[in-house]
Structure formats: structure tokens, C-alpha cells
PDB file of C-alpha atoms in Angstrom:
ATOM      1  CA  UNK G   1      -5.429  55.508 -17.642  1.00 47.00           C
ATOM      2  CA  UNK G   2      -3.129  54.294 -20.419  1.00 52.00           C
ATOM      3  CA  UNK G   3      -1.118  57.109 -22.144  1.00 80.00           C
ATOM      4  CA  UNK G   4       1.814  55.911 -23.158  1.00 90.00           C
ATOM      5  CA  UNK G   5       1.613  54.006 -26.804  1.00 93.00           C
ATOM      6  CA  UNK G   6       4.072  51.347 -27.629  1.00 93.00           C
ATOM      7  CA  UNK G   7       3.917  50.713 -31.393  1.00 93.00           C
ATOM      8  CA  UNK G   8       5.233  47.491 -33.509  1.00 92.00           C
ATOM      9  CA  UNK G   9       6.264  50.003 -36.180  1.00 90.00           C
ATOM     10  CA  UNK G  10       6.791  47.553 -38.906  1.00 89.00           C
ATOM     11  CA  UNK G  11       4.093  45.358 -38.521  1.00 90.00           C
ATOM     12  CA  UNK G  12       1.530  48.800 -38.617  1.00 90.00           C
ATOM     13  CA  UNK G  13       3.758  49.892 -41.676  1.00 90.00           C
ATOM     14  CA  UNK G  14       2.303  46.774 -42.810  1.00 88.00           C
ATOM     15  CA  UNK G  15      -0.999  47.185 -42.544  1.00 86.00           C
ATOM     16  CA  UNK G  16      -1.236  50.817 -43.773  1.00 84.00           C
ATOM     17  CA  UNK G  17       0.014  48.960 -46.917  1.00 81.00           C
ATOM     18  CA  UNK G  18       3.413  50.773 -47.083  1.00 77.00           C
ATOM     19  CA  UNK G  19       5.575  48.165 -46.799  1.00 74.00           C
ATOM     20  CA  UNK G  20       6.235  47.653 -50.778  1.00 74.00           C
ATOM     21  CA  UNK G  21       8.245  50.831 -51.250  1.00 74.00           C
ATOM     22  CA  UNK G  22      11.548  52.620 -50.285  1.00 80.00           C
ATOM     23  CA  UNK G  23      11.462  51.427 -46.641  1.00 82.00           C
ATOM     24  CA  UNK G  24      13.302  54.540 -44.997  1.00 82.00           C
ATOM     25  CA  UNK G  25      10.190  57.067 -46.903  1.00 88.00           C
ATOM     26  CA  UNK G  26       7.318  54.554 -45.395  1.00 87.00           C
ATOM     27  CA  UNK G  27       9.183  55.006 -41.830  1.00 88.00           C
ATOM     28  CA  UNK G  28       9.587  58.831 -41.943  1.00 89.00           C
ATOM     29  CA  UNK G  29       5.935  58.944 -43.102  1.00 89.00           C
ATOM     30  CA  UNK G  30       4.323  56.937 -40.514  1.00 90.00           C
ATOM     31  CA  UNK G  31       6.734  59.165 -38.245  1.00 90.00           C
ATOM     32  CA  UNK G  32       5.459  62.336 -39.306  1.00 91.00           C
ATOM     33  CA  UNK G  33       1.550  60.857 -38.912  1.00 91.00           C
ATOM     34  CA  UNK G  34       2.506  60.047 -35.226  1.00 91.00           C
ATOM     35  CA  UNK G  35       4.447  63.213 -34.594  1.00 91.00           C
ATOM     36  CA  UNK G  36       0.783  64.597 -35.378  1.00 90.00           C
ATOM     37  CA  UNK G  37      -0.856  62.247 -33.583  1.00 89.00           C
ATOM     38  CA  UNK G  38       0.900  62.662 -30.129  1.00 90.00           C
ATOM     39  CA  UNK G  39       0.343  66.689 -30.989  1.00 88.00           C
ATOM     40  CA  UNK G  40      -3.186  66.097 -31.050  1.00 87.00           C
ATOM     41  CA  UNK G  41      -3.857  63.507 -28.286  1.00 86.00           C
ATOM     42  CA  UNK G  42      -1.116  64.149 -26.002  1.00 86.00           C
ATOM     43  CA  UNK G  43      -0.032  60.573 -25.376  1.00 87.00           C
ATOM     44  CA  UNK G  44       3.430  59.427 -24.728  1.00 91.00           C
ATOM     45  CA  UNK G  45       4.700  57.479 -28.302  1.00 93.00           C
ATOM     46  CA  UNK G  46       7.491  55.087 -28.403  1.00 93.00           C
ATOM     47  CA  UNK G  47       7.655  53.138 -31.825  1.00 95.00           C
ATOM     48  CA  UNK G  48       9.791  49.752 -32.223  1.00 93.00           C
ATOM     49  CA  UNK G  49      10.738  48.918 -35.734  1.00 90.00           C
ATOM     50  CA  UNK G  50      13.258  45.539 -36.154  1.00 85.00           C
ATOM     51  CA  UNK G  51      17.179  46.038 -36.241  1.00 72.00           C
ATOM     52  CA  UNK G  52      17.950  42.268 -35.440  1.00 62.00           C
ATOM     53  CA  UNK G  53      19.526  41.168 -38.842  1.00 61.00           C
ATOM     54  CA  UNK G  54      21.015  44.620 -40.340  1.00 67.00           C
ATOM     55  CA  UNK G  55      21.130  46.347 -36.700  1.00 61.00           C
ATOM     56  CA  UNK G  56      24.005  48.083 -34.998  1.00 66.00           C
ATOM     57  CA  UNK G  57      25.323  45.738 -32.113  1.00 67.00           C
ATOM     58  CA  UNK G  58      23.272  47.978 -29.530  1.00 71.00           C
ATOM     59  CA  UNK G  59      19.718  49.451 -29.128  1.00 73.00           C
ATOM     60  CA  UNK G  60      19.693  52.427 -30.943  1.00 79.00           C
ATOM     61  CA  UNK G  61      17.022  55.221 -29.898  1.00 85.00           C
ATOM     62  CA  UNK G  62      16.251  58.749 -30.718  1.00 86.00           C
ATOM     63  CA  UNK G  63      13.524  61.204 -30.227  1.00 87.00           C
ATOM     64  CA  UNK G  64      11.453  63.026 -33.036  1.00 83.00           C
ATOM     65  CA  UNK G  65       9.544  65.746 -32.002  1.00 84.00           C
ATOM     66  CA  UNK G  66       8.485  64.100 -29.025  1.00 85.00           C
ATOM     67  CA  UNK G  67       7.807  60.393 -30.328  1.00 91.00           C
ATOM     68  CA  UNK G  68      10.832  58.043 -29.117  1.00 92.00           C
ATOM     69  CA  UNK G  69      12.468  55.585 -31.750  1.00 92.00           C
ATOM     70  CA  UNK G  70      13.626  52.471 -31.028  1.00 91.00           C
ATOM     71  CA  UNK G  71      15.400  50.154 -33.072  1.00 89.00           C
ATOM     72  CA  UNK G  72      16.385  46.870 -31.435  1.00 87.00           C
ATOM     73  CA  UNK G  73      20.137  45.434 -31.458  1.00 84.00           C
ATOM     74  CA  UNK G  74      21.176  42.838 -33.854  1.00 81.00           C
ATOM     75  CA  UNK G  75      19.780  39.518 -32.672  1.00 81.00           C
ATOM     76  CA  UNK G  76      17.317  40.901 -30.637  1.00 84.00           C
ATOM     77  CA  UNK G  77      13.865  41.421 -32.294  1.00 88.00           C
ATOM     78  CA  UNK G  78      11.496  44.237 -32.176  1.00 88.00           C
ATOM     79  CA  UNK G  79       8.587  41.907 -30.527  1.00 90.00           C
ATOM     80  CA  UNK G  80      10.742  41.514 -27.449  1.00 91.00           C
ATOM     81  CA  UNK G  81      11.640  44.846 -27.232  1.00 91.00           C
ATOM     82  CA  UNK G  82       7.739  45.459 -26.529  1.00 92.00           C
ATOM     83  CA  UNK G  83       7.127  42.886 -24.732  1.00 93.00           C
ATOM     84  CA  UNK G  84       9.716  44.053 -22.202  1.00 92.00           C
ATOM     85  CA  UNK G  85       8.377  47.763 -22.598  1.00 92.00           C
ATOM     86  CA  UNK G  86       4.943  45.930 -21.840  1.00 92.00           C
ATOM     87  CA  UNK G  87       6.442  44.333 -18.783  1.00 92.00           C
ATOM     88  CA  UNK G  88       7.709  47.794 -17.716  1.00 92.00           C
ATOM     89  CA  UNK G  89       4.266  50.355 -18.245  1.00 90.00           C
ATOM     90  CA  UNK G  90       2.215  47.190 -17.370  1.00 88.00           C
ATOM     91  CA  UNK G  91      -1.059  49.151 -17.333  1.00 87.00           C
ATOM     92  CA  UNK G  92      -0.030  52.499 -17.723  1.00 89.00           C
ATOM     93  CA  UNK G  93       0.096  51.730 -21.499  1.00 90.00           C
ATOM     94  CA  UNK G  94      -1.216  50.348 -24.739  1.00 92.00           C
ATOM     95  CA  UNK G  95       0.387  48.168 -27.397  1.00 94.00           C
ATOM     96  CA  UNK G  96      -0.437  48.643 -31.239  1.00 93.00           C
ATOM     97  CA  UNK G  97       0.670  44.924 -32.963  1.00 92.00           C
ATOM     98  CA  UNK G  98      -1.329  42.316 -35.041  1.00 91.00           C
ATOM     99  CA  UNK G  99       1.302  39.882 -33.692  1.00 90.00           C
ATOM    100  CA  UNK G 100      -0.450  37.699 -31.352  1.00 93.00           C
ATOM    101  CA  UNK G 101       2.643  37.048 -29.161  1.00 93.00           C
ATOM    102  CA  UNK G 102       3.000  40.379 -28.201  1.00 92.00           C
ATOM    103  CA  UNK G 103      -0.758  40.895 -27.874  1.00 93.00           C
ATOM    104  CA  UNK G 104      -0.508  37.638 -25.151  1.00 94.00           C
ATOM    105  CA  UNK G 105       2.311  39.009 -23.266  1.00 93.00           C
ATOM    106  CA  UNK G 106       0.753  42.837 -23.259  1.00 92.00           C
ATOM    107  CA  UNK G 107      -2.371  41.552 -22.173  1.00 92.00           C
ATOM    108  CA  UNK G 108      -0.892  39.381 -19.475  1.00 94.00           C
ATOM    109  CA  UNK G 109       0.800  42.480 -17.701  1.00 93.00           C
ATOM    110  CA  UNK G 110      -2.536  44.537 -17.749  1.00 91.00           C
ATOM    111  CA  UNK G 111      -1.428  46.315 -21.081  1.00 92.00           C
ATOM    112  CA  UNK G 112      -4.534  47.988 -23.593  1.00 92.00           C
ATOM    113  CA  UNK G 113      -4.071  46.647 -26.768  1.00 92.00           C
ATOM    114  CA  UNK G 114      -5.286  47.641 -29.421  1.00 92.00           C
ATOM    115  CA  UNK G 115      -4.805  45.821 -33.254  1.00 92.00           C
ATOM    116  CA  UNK G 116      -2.526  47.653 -36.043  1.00 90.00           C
ATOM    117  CA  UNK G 117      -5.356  47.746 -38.372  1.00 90.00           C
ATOM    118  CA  UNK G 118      -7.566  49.041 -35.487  1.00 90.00           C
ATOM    119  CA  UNK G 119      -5.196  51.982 -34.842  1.00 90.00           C
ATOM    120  CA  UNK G 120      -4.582  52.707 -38.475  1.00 89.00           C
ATOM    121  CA  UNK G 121      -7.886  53.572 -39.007  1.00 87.00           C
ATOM    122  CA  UNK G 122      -8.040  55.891 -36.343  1.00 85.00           C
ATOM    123  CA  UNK G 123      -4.521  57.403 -37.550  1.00 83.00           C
ATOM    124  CA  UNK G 124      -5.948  58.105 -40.679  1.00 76.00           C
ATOM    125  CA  UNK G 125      -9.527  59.504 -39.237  1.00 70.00           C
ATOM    126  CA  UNK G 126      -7.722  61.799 -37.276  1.00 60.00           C
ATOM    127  CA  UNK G 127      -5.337  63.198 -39.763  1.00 59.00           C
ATOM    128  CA  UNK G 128      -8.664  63.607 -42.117  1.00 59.00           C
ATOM    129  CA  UNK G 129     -10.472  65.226 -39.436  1.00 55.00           C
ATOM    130  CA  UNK G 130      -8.458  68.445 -39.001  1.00 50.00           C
ATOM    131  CA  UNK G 131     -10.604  70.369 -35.914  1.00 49.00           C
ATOM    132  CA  UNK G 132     -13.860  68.652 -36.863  1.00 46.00           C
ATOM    133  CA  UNK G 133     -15.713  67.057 -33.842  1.00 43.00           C
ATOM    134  CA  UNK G 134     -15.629  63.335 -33.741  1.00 47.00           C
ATOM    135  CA  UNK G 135     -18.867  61.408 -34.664  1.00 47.00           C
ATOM    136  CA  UNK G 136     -19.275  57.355 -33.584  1.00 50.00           C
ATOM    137  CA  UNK G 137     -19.211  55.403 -36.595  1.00 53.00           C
ATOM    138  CA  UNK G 138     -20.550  51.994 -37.037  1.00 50.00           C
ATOM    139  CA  UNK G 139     -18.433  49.250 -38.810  1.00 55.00           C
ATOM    140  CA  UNK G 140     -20.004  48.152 -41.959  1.00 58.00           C
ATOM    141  CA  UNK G 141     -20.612  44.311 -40.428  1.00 58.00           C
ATOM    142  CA  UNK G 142     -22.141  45.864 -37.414  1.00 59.00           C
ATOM    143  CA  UNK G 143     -26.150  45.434 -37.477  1.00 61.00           C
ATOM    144  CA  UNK G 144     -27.993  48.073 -35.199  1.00 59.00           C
ATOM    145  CA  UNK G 145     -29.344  47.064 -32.915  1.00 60.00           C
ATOM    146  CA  UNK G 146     -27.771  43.696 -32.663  1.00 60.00           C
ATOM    147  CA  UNK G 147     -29.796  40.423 -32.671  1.00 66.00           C
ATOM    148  CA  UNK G 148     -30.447  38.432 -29.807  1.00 61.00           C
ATOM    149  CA  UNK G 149     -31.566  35.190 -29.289  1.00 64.00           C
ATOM    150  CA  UNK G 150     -34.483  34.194 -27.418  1.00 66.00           C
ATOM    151  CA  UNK G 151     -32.542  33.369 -24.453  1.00 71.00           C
ATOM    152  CA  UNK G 152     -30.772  36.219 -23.838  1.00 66.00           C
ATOM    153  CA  UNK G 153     -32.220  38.621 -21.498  1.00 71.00           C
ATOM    154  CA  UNK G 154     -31.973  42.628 -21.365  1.00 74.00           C
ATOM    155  CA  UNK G 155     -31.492  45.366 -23.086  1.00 79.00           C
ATOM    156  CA  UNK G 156     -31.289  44.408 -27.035  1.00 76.00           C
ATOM    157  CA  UNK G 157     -29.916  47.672 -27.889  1.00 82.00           C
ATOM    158  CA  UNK G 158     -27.078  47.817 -25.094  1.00 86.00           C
ATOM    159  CA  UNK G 159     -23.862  46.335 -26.291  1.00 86.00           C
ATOM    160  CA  UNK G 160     -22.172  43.860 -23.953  1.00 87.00           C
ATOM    161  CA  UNK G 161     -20.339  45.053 -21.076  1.00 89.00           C
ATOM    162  CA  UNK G 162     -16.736  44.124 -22.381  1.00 89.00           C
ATOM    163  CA  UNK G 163     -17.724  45.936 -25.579  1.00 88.00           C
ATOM    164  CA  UNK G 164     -18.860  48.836 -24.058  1.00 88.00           C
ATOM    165  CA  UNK G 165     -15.883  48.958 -21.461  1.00 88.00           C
ATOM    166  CA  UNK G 166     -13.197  48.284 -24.832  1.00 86.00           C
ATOM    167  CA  UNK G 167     -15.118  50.962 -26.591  1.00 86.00           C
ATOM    168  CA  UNK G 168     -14.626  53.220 -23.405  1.00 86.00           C
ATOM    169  CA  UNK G 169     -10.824  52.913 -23.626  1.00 84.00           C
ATOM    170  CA  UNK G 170     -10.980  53.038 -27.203  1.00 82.00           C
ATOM    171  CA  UNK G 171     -12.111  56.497 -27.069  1.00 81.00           C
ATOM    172  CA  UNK G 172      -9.260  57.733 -25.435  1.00 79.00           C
ATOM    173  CA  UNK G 173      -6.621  57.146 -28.383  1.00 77.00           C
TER     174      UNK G 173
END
């Protein structure tokens, strides 16, 4: 079971939107929303933002109330600083990036991955929730129950087994 969450934090920054303001007030935010999260859910958070061009000349990391910050040395960038904490957890964790690089090399060492924009959602779900229970929600392209052709056979109202199996792990975060 994956419980440990590696996050690109700039590139989800990004697609919360955040990134057109003061950049240290969109970081501390999307830290306090994952010092909440990992409060919630339980799971192990390490977030990677980018240090390579204004970065001190060594990995710099520190803890916030349980959620590990990383910011990668000068040169180095924040992508491989996943993709070696990929290499490391191999299955025993999930990646949160849009960057299709990272999503290769995550996927390639048995990593969960999940996209930026996927995980936003569900950052923001669960900070709306606050105690209520959970319901499944559809995504507005998704028809129910999805159309099959006439030469596919079985259940039309069971989803494909990869969806089901992705919407298994889903669940978890």
C-alpha cells in the first residue's frame, strides 16, 4: 500500500492557480493545506519545490508539522530529486506531478501516480469536507453507464478493470 506522497510542489502550485502571486505566501499556503492533509489521512508527505537557479549549494530540507521540505541544490532540479525519491519508495509511494518525465520514471519503479490537477481536487474536497462522509462523484464528461459498442461483451455498467483497480488506489489518498 502506498503511503508515502512525494509532491512536485511547484508544478501543483501551478495548477491550484497560485503561481501569479508572492511566491513564498502560495508555498506556506499549499503547506498549511498539506499539513491538514497528512492530519487527516495519515500519509507520509515529502514536497519538492526547485532551488536549482537561486538555491543554496546543498539540498536544503526541513520538517513542518510532520510534512518534509525539500528544496533541491543549485543545478540540480526538483524533477530529479523525485525521480530519485521514486527510485528509493519504488512502490511504497505515490508521485503528484503533471510532468510527464517524472510520471515515466515513477511509473517505471512501481510508483502510484497520480496527476497535480487530480490531487488538487481532492486537496480542496477534503479541506471543504470538514467531518462529512465522502460521497463518489462523477466527472462532468463521464456518461453513466458508459456506452459500449456492439462488440464489446459484459457488463455495460462495470467500468474496466484498470479503472476500477486506479479508482481502488485512488480512494486511499
Amino acid at each position: 500500500m502506498a503511503s508515502h506522497l512525494i509532491i512536485d510542489g511547484y508544478n501543483l502550485l501551478g495548477r491550484m492557480g497560485r503561481l501569479g502571486g508572492p511566491m513564498d505566501m502560495a508555498r506556506e499556503t499549499l503547506l498549511q493545506s498539506l499539513v491538514a492533509y497528512r492530519h487527516r489521512m495519515g500519509h507520509a508527505i515529502t514536497v519538492v519545490f526547485d532551488g536549482w537557479q537561486q538555491g543554496q549549494p546543498s539540498e536544503g530540507r526541513e520538517h513542518r508539522a510532520g510534512v518534509q521540505v525539500v528544496y533541491s541544490k543549485r543545478g540540480e532540479r526538483a524533477d530529479q530529486v523525485i525521480q530519485r525519491l521514486a527510485r528509493v519508495y519504488g512502490s511504497d509511494c505515490a508521485v503528484v506531478s503533471s510532468d510527464h518525465e517524472i510520471v515515466n520514471v515513477a511509473r517505471s519503479h512501481g510508483a502510484f501516480v497520480m496527476e497535480a490537477q487530480e490531487f488538487a481536487a481532492k486537496l480542496g474536497a477534503a479541506s471543504r469536507s470538514s467531518g462529512r462522509i465522502p460521497h463518489k462523484e462523477l466527472d462532468p464528461g463521464e456518461e453513466w453507464p458508459p456506452k459500449r459498442g456492439p462488440e464489446k461483451k459484459g457488463n455495460p455498467r462495470k467500468l474496466p478493470k484498470a479503472q476500477r483497480q486506479r479508482s481502488k488506489q485512488l480512494k486511499r489518498f
